[in-house]
PDB file of C-alpha atoms in Angstrom:
ATOM      1  CA  GLY U 247       0.000   0.000   0.000  1.00  0.00           C
ATOM      2  CA  ALA U 248       0.953   3.636  -0.321  1.00  0.00           C
ATOM      3  CA  GLY U 249       0.698   4.574   3.333  1.00  0.00           C
ATOM      4  CA  VAL U 250       2.097   3.488   6.677  1.00  0.00           C
ATOM      5  CA  SER U 251       0.539   0.220   7.723  1.00  0.00           C
ATOM      6  CA  GLN U 252       0.185  -0.884  11.342  1.00  0.00           C
ATOM      7  CA  SER U 253      -1.026  -4.120  12.847  1.00  0.00           C
ATOM      8  CA  PRO U 254      -2.933  -5.141  14.788  1.00  0.00           C
ATOM      9  CA  SER U 255      -5.360  -2.241  14.710  1.00  0.00           C
ATOM     10  CA  ASN U 256      -6.767  -3.336  18.065  1.00  0.00           C
ATOM     11  CA  LYS U 257      -5.263  -5.526  20.748  1.00  0.00           C
ATOM     12  CA  VAL U 258      -6.796  -6.517  24.065  1.00  0.00           C
ATOM     13  CA  THR U 259      -4.503  -8.335  26.426  1.00  0.00           C
ATOM     14  CA  GLU U 260      -4.274  -9.334  30.046  1.00  0.00           C
ATOM     15  CA  LYS U 261      -1.936  -7.673  32.458  1.00  0.00           C
ATOM     16  CA  GLY U 262       1.437  -9.393  32.460  1.00  0.00           C
ATOM     17  CA  LYS U 263       1.285 -10.661  28.882  1.00  0.00           C
ATOM     18  CA  ASP U 264       3.726  -9.590  26.169  1.00  0.00           C
ATOM     19  CA  VAL U 265       2.510  -7.812  23.036  1.00  0.00           C
ATOM     20  CA  GLU U 266       4.117  -7.091  19.712  1.00  0.00           C
ATOM     21  CA  LEU U 267       3.053  -4.233  17.447  1.00  0.00           C
ATOM     22  CA  ARG U 268       4.117  -4.011  13.833  1.00  0.00           C
ATOM     23  CA  CYS U 269       4.747  -1.070  11.528  1.00  0.00           C
ATOM     24  CA  ASP U 270       5.353  -1.172   7.789  1.00  0.00           C
ATOM     25  CA  PRO U 271       6.514   2.288   6.659  1.00  0.00           C
ATOM     26  CA  ILE U 272       6.186   3.948   3.297  1.00  0.00           C
ATOM     27  CA  SER U 273       8.626   2.419   0.855  1.00  0.00           C
ATOM     28  CA  GLY U 274      11.843   4.421   0.669  1.00  0.00           C
ATOM     29  CA  HIS U 275      11.347   6.225   3.970  1.00  0.00           C
ATOM     30  CA  THR U 276      14.496   5.818   6.013  1.00  0.00           C
ATOM     31  CA  ALA U 277      13.263   7.451   9.214  1.00  0.00           C
ATOM     32  CA  LEU U 278      10.726   5.683  11.397  1.00  0.00           C
ATOM     33  CA  TYR U 279       9.153   6.854  14.634  1.00  0.00           C
ATOM     34  CA  TRP U 280       7.010   5.325  17.348  1.00  0.00           C
ATOM     35  CA  TYR U 281       4.724   7.537  19.382  1.00  0.00           C
ATOM     36  CA  ARG U 282       2.217   6.785  22.092  1.00  0.00           C
ATOM     37  CA  GLN U 283      -1.051   8.670  22.364  1.00  0.00           C
ATOM     38  CA  SER U 284      -2.980   8.444  25.584  1.00  0.00           C
ATOM     39  CA  LEU U 285      -6.306  10.102  26.220  1.00  0.00           C
ATOM     40  CA  GLY U 286      -5.742  13.784  26.894  1.00  0.00           C
ATOM     41  CA  GLN U 287      -1.967  13.419  26.799  1.00  0.00           C
ATOM     42  CA  GLY U 288      -1.030  14.220  23.238  1.00  0.00           C
ATOM     43  CA  LEU U 289       1.681  12.381  21.348  1.00  0.00           C
ATOM     44  CA  GLU U 290       4.541  11.017  23.413  1.00  0.00           C
ATOM     45  CA  PHE U 291       7.761  10.231  21.545  1.00  0.00           C
ATOM     46  CA  LEU U 292       9.058   6.692  22.134  1.00  0.00           C
ATOM     47  CA  ILE U 293      11.838   5.860  19.690  1.00  0.00           C
ATOM     48  CA  TYR U 294      13.349   6.935  16.385  1.00  0.00           C
ATOM     49  CA  PHE U 295      15.065   4.797  13.761  1.00  0.00           C
ATOM     50  CA  GLN U 296      17.292   5.984  10.963  1.00  0.00           C
ATOM     51  CA  GLY U 297      17.673   2.942   8.772  1.00  0.00           C
ATOM     52  CA  ASN U 298      18.097  -0.021  11.116  1.00  0.00           C
ATOM     53  CA  SER U 299      19.778   1.875  13.905  1.00  0.00           C
ATOM     54  CA  ALA U 300      18.025   3.642  16.730  1.00  0.00           C
ATOM     55  CA  PRO U 301      20.014   6.759  17.573  1.00  0.00           C
ATOM     56  CA  ASP U 302      17.380   7.913  20.015  1.00  0.00           C
ATOM     57  CA  LYS U 303      15.636   5.576  22.444  1.00  0.00           C
ATOM     58  CA  SER U 304      15.174   8.220  25.070  1.00  0.00           C
ATOM     59  CA  GLY U 305      11.400   8.088  24.995  1.00  0.00           C
ATOM     60  CA  LEU U 306      10.981   4.439  25.906  1.00  0.00           C
ATOM     61  CA  PRO U 307       9.191   4.604  29.284  1.00  0.00           C
ATOM     62  CA  SER U 308      10.786   1.526  30.840  1.00  0.00           C
ATOM     63  CA  ASP U 309      12.931  -1.512  30.048  1.00  0.00           C
ATOM     64  CA  ARG U 310       9.740  -3.445  29.341  1.00  0.00           C
ATOM     65  CA  PHE U 311       9.604  -1.574  26.044  1.00  0.00           C
ATOM     66  CA  SER U 312      11.865  -2.452  23.129  1.00  0.00           C
ATOM     67  CA  ALA U 313      11.822  -1.940  19.398  1.00  0.00           C
ATOM     68  CA  GLU U 314      13.707  -3.149  16.411  1.00  0.00           C
ATOM     69  CA  ARG U 315      13.784  -2.489  12.721  1.00  0.00           C
ATOM     70  CA  THR U 316      15.068  -4.908  10.142  1.00  0.00           C
ATOM     71  CA  GLY U 317      16.057  -4.380   6.532  1.00  0.00           C
ATOM     72  CA  GLY U 318      15.499  -0.674   6.915  1.00  0.00           C
ATOM     73  CA  SER U 319      11.797  -1.316   6.633  1.00  0.00           C
ATOM     74  CA  VAL U 320       9.426  -3.100   9.021  1.00  0.00           C
ATOM     75  CA  SER U 321       9.621  -2.263  12.698  1.00  0.00           C
ATOM     76  CA  THR U 322       8.211  -4.029  15.726  1.00  0.00           C
ATOM     77  CA  LEU U 323       7.523  -2.517  19.126  1.00  0.00           C
ATOM     78  CA  THR U 324       7.451  -5.072  21.918  1.00  0.00           C
ATOM     79  CA  ILE U 325       5.980  -4.481  25.356  1.00  0.00           C
ATOM     80  CA  GLN U 326       6.777  -7.142  27.921  1.00  0.00           C
ATOM     81  CA  ARG U 327       4.740  -7.842  31.039  1.00  0.00           C
ATOM     82  CA  THR U 328       2.094  -5.319  30.059  1.00  0.00           C
ATOM     83  CA  GLN U 329       0.584  -3.057  32.689  1.00  0.00           C
ATOM     84  CA  GLN U 330      -2.743  -1.226  32.650  1.00  0.00           C
ATOM     85  CA  GLU U 331      -0.956   2.095  32.216  1.00  0.00           C
ATOM     86  CA  ASP U 332       0.375   0.809  28.887  1.00  0.00           C
ATOM     87  CA  SER U 333      -3.136   1.114  27.457  1.00  0.00           C
ATOM     88  CA  ALA U 334      -2.932   3.674  24.671  1.00  0.00           C
ATOM     89  CA  VAL U 335      -2.814   4.080  20.914  1.00  0.00           C
ATOM     90  CA  TYR U 336       0.636   3.339  19.539  1.00  0.00           C
ATOM     91  CA  LEU U 337       1.328   5.326  16.392  1.00  0.00           C
ATOM     92  CA  CYS U 338       4.055   4.689  13.874  1.00  0.00           C
ATOM     93  CA  ALA U 339       5.249   7.333  11.444  1.00  0.00           C
ATOM     94  CA  SER U 340       7.819   7.464   8.704  1.00  0.00           C
ATOM     95  CA  SER U 341       9.579  10.198   6.801  1.00  0.00           C
ATOM     96  CA  LEU U 342      12.106  10.514   4.034  1.00  0.00           C
ATOM     97  CA  GLY U 343      14.857  11.159   6.542  1.00  0.00           C
ATOM     98  CA  GLY U 344      17.767  13.370   5.808  1.00  0.00           C
ATOM     99  CA  TRP U 345      17.397  16.831   7.180  1.00  0.00           C
ATOM    100  CA  TYR U 346      14.221  16.606   9.137  1.00  0.00           C
ATOM    101  CA  THR U 347      11.483  19.151   8.599  1.00  0.00           C
ATOM    102  CA  GLY U 348       8.634  17.449  10.336  1.00  0.00           C
ATOM    103  CA  GLU U 349       6.671  15.916   7.492  1.00  0.00           C
ATOM    104  CA  LEU U 350       5.798  12.682   9.168  1.00  0.00           C
ATOM    105  CA  PHE U 351       3.356  10.252   7.638  1.00  0.00           C
ATOM    106  CA  PHE U 352       1.416   8.393  10.292  1.00  0.00           C
ATOM    107  CA  GLY U 353      -0.299   5.052  10.311  1.00  0.00           C
ATOM    108  CA  GLU U 354      -3.718   4.618  11.861  1.00  0.00           C
ATOM    109  CA  GLY U 355      -2.292   3.240  15.050  1.00  0.00           C
ATOM    110  CA  SER U 356      -2.568   0.122  17.169  1.00  0.00           C
ATOM    111  CA  ARG U 357      -5.026   0.534  20.026  1.00  0.00           C
ATOM    112  CA  LEU U 358      -3.817  -1.446  23.024  1.00  0.00           C
ATOM    113  CA  THR U 359      -6.059  -2.241  25.956  1.00  0.00           C
ATOM    114  CA  VAL U 360      -4.562  -3.982  28.965  1.00  0.00           C
ATOM    115  CA  LEU U 361      -7.142  -5.529  31.276  1.00  0.00           C
TER     116      LEU U 361
ATOM    117  CA  GLN Y 762       5.824  24.242  32.205  1.00  0.00           C
ATOM    118  CA  LYS Y 763       5.364  22.186  29.050  1.00  0.00           C
ATOM    119  CA  GLU Y 764       7.337  23.253  25.991  1.00  0.00           C
ATOM    120  CA  VAL Y 765       4.155  23.501  23.935  1.00  0.00           C
ATOM    121  CA  GLU Y 766       0.830  24.601  25.364  1.00  0.00           C
ATOM    122  CA  GLN Y 767      -2.426  24.002  23.530  1.00  0.00           C
ATOM    123  CA  ASP Y 768      -5.971  24.323  24.810  1.00  0.00           C
ATOM    124  CA  PRO Y 769      -7.545  20.852  24.543  1.00  0.00           C
ATOM    125  CA  GLY Y 770     -11.093  22.155  24.065  1.00  0.00           C
ATOM    126  CA  PRO Y 771     -13.515  20.905  23.018  1.00  0.00           C
ATOM    127  CA  LEU Y 772     -14.243  23.927  20.885  1.00  0.00           C
ATOM    128  CA  SER Y 773     -17.708  23.880  19.341  1.00  0.00           C
ATOM    129  CA  VAL Y 774     -18.732  26.405  16.676  1.00  0.00           C
ATOM    130  CA  PRO Y 775     -21.503  26.640  14.060  1.00  0.00           C
ATOM    131  CA  GLU Y 776     -20.846  25.831  10.437  1.00  0.00           C
ATOM    132  CA  GLY Y 777     -19.453  28.789   8.513  1.00  0.00           C
ATOM    133  CA  ALA Y 778     -17.726  30.334  11.516  1.00  0.00           C
ATOM    134  CA  ILE Y 779     -14.104  31.430  11.582  1.00  0.00           C
ATOM    135  CA  VAL Y 780     -12.084  29.291  13.951  1.00  0.00           C
ATOM    136  CA  SER Y 781      -8.775  30.198  15.552  1.00  0.00           C
ATOM    137  CA  LEU Y 782      -6.674  27.479  17.152  1.00  0.00           C
ATOM    138  CA  ASN Y 783      -3.634  28.498  19.130  1.00  0.00           C
ATOM    139  CA  CYS Y 784      -0.396  27.152  20.548  1.00  0.00           C
ATOM    140  CA  THR Y 785       2.246  28.877  22.612  1.00  0.00           C
ATOM    141  CA  TYR Y 786       5.756  27.578  23.100  1.00  0.00           C
ATOM    142  CA  SER Y 787       8.637  28.239  25.426  1.00  0.00           C
ATOM    143  CA  ASN Y 788      11.602  26.826  23.492  1.00  0.00           C
ATOM    144  CA  SER Y 789      13.078  29.585  21.355  1.00  0.00           C
ATOM    145  CA  ALA Y 790      15.098  26.987  19.413  1.00  0.00           C
ATOM    146  CA  PHE Y 791      11.983  25.848  17.559  1.00  0.00           C
ATOM    147  CA  GLN Y 792      12.276  26.838  13.929  1.00  0.00           C
ATOM    148  CA  TYR Y 793       9.680  24.771  12.075  1.00  0.00           C
ATOM    149  CA  PHE Y 794       6.010  24.732  12.878  1.00  0.00           C
ATOM    150  CA  MET Y 795       3.329  22.384  11.687  1.00  0.00           C
ATOM    151  CA  TRP Y 796      -0.337  21.764  12.110  1.00  0.00           C
ATOM    152  CA  TYR Y 797      -1.587  18.194  11.997  1.00  0.00           C
ATOM    153  CA  ARG Y 798      -5.221  17.184  11.744  1.00  0.00           C
ATOM    154  CA  GLN Y 799      -6.392  13.951  13.314  1.00  0.00           C
ATOM    155  CA  TYR Y 800      -9.786  12.434  12.679  1.00  0.00           C
ATOM    156  CA  SER Y 801     -11.221  10.046  15.208  1.00  0.00           C
ATOM    157  CA  ARG Y 802      -9.414   6.683  15.216  1.00  0.00           C
ATOM    158  CA  LYS Y 803      -7.039   7.810  12.473  1.00  0.00           C
ATOM    159  CA  GLY Y 804      -3.404   8.881  12.484  1.00  0.00           C
ATOM    160  CA  PRO Y 805      -2.487  12.565  12.309  1.00  0.00           C
ATOM    161  CA  GLU Y 806      -1.969  14.051   8.851  1.00  0.00           C
ATOM    162  CA  LEU Y 807       0.075  17.102   8.009  1.00  0.00           C
ATOM    163  CA  LEU Y 808      -2.126  20.080   7.253  1.00  0.00           C
ATOM    164  CA  MET Y 809       0.249  23.025   7.108  1.00  0.00           C
ATOM    165  CA  TYR Y 810       3.879  23.811   7.651  1.00  0.00           C
ATOM    166  CA  THR Y 811       5.627  27.128   8.146  1.00  0.00           C
ATOM    167  CA  TYR Y 812       8.942  28.457   9.344  1.00  0.00           C
ATOM    168  CA  SER Y 813       8.836  32.227   8.963  1.00  0.00           C
ATOM    169  CA  SER Y 814       6.876  34.718  10.994  1.00  0.00           C
ATOM    170  CA  GLY Y 815       3.766  35.938   9.270  1.00  0.00           C
ATOM    171  CA  ASN Y 816       0.845  34.276   7.561  1.00  0.00           C
ATOM    172  CA  LYS Y 817       0.790  31.295   5.232  1.00  0.00           C
ATOM    173  CA  GLU Y 818      -2.447  30.599   3.436  1.00  0.00           C
ATOM    174  CA  ASP Y 819      -3.738  27.397   1.875  1.00  0.00           C
ATOM    175  CA  GLY Y 820      -7.349  27.538   0.795  1.00  0.00           C
ATOM    176  CA  ARG Y 821      -9.544  28.025   3.849  1.00  0.00           C
ATOM    177  CA  PHE Y 822      -6.602  27.514   6.192  1.00  0.00           C
ATOM    178  CA  THR Y 823      -4.077  30.106   7.353  1.00  0.00           C
ATOM    179  CA  ALA Y 824      -1.124  29.386   9.594  1.00  0.00           C
ATOM    180  CA  GLN Y 825       0.044  32.385  11.588  1.00  0.00           C
ATOM    181  CA  LEU Y 826       3.449  32.393  13.239  1.00  0.00           C
ATOM    182  CA  ASN Y 827       4.844  34.998  15.603  1.00  0.00           C
ATOM    183  CA  LYS Y 828       8.323  34.014  16.710  1.00  0.00           C
ATOM    184  CA  ALA Y 829       8.813  37.131  18.801  1.00  0.00           C
ATOM    185  CA  SER Y 830       5.777  36.316  20.921  1.00  0.00           C
ATOM    186  CA  GLN Y 831       6.280  32.561  20.548  1.00  0.00           C
ATOM    187  CA  TYR Y 832       2.895  31.509  19.364  1.00  0.00           C
ATOM    188  CA  VAL Y 833       1.434  29.824  16.337  1.00  0.00           C
ATOM    189  CA  SER Y 834      -2.183  29.828  15.221  1.00  0.00           C
ATOM    190  CA  LEU Y 835      -4.317  28.052  12.684  1.00  0.00           C
ATOM    191  CA  LEU Y 836      -7.204  29.997  11.234  1.00  0.00           C
ATOM    192  CA  ILE Y 837     -10.030  28.131   9.522  1.00  0.00           C
ATOM    193  CA  ARG Y 838     -12.449  30.175   7.464  1.00  0.00           C
ATOM    194  CA  ASP Y 839     -15.927  29.079   6.417  1.00  0.00           C
ATOM    195  CA  SER Y 840     -15.665  26.070   8.713  1.00  0.00           C
ATOM    196  CA  GLN Y 841     -17.346  22.859   7.559  1.00  0.00           C
ATOM    197  CA  PRO Y 842     -18.595  19.824   9.505  1.00  0.00           C
ATOM    198  CA  SER Y 843     -15.801  17.858   7.810  1.00  0.00           C
ATOM    199  CA  ASP Y 844     -13.316  20.059   9.692  1.00  0.00           C
ATOM    200  CA  SER Y 845     -14.430  18.413  12.932  1.00  0.00           C
ATOM    201  CA  ALA Y 846     -11.256  16.758  14.206  1.00  0.00           C
ATOM    202  CA  THR Y 847      -8.430  17.184  16.668  1.00  0.00           C
ATOM    203  CA  TYR Y 848      -5.805  19.697  15.583  1.00  0.00           C
ATOM    204  CA  LEU Y 849      -2.281  19.255  16.876  1.00  0.00           C
ATOM    205  CA  CYS Y 850       0.447  21.823  16.618  1.00  0.00           C
ATOM    206  CA  ALA Y 851       3.966  20.454  16.309  1.00  0.00           C
ATOM    207  CA  MET Y 852       7.349  22.127  16.363  1.00  0.00           C
ATOM    208  CA  SER Y 853      10.872  21.215  15.473  1.00  0.00           C
ATOM    209  CA  ALA Y 854      14.263  22.666  16.221  1.00  0.00           C
ATOM    210  CA  GLY Y 855      15.413  21.065  13.001  1.00  0.00           C
ATOM    211  CA  SER Y 856      18.152  19.065  14.633  1.00  0.00           C
ATOM    212  CA  GLY Y 857      17.697  16.051  12.433  1.00  0.00           C
ATOM    213  CA  GLY Y 858      15.239  13.743  14.090  1.00  0.00           C
ATOM    214  CA  GLY Y 859      14.615  11.759  17.206  1.00  0.00           C
ATOM    215  CA  ALA Y 860      13.150  13.260  20.303  1.00  0.00           C
ATOM    216  CA  ASP Y 861      14.220  16.630  18.993  1.00  0.00           C
ATOM    217  CA  GLY Y 862      12.401  16.005  15.764  1.00  0.00           C
ATOM    218  CA  LEU Y 863       8.925  17.050  16.739  1.00  0.00           C
ATOM    219  CA  THR Y 864       7.284  18.261  19.906  1.00  0.00           C
ATOM    220  CA  PHE Y 865       3.518  18.040  19.815  1.00  0.00           C
ATOM    221  CA  GLY Y 866       0.871  19.980  21.617  1.00  0.00           C
ATOM    222  CA  LYS Y 867      -1.906  17.953  23.252  1.00  0.00           C
ATOM    223  CA  GLY Y 868      -4.329  18.860  20.481  1.00  0.00           C
ATOM    224  CA  THR Y 869      -7.555  20.860  20.348  1.00  0.00           C
ATOM    225  CA  HIS Y 870     -10.765  18.950  19.707  1.00  0.00           C
ATOM    226  CA  LEU Y 871     -12.849  20.985  17.260  1.00  0.00           C
ATOM    227  CA  ILE Y 872     -16.539  20.391  16.594  1.00  0.00           C
ATOM    228  CA  ILE Y 873     -18.314  22.144  13.735  1.00  0.00           C
ATOM    229  CA  GLN Y 874     -22.067  22.046  14.213  1.00  0.00           C
ATOM    230  CA  PRO Y 875     -24.111  21.737  10.981  1.00  0.00           C
TER     231      PRO Y 875
END
């Protein structure tokens, strides 16, 4: 497809379980971002990839969160031992990279509910 | 104090009204300013982008930037029900990406009543 694709679109899990969220960016986009959007909290930066490397992981809220990107394309965000406060919409975005001017293209998000 | 302040609303106006959405910021290093529109259960999409003080117009939308006073506004003329969405301002210091790439406001929920 032409846009950023995320899966699953909705995920309900029990507290303590691990979840994996997937992002397929726009072809050719070297920069990839994960954000978290909680109700009333705006977009919270999690992690940024340039190619396969993650020069900035400063937004990951705890060591239960990890992310990887392979082949300069698909990325997965993994949350281990989920907690109720992890419930949010996880948004992935990609951009052409290079000198960044803010034109991010977002997917529709993965809505995570932890019971 | 947050770097970017934005009134979350909701802001409800009748169809055809002029709407002004505002953000103030405290980081003088911000150089690039964007407005994203987010429909319910969708990802944000870039609406407008500006980097110089003054007005930038695109159809019914005008982005206003005042770097001296550190605020940015989005003006919507002849508002339509299809404009009902959450509008997020975003700013960048242009440092190349990562956490410095974009700082978002919390978004203003706008409702246009038919």
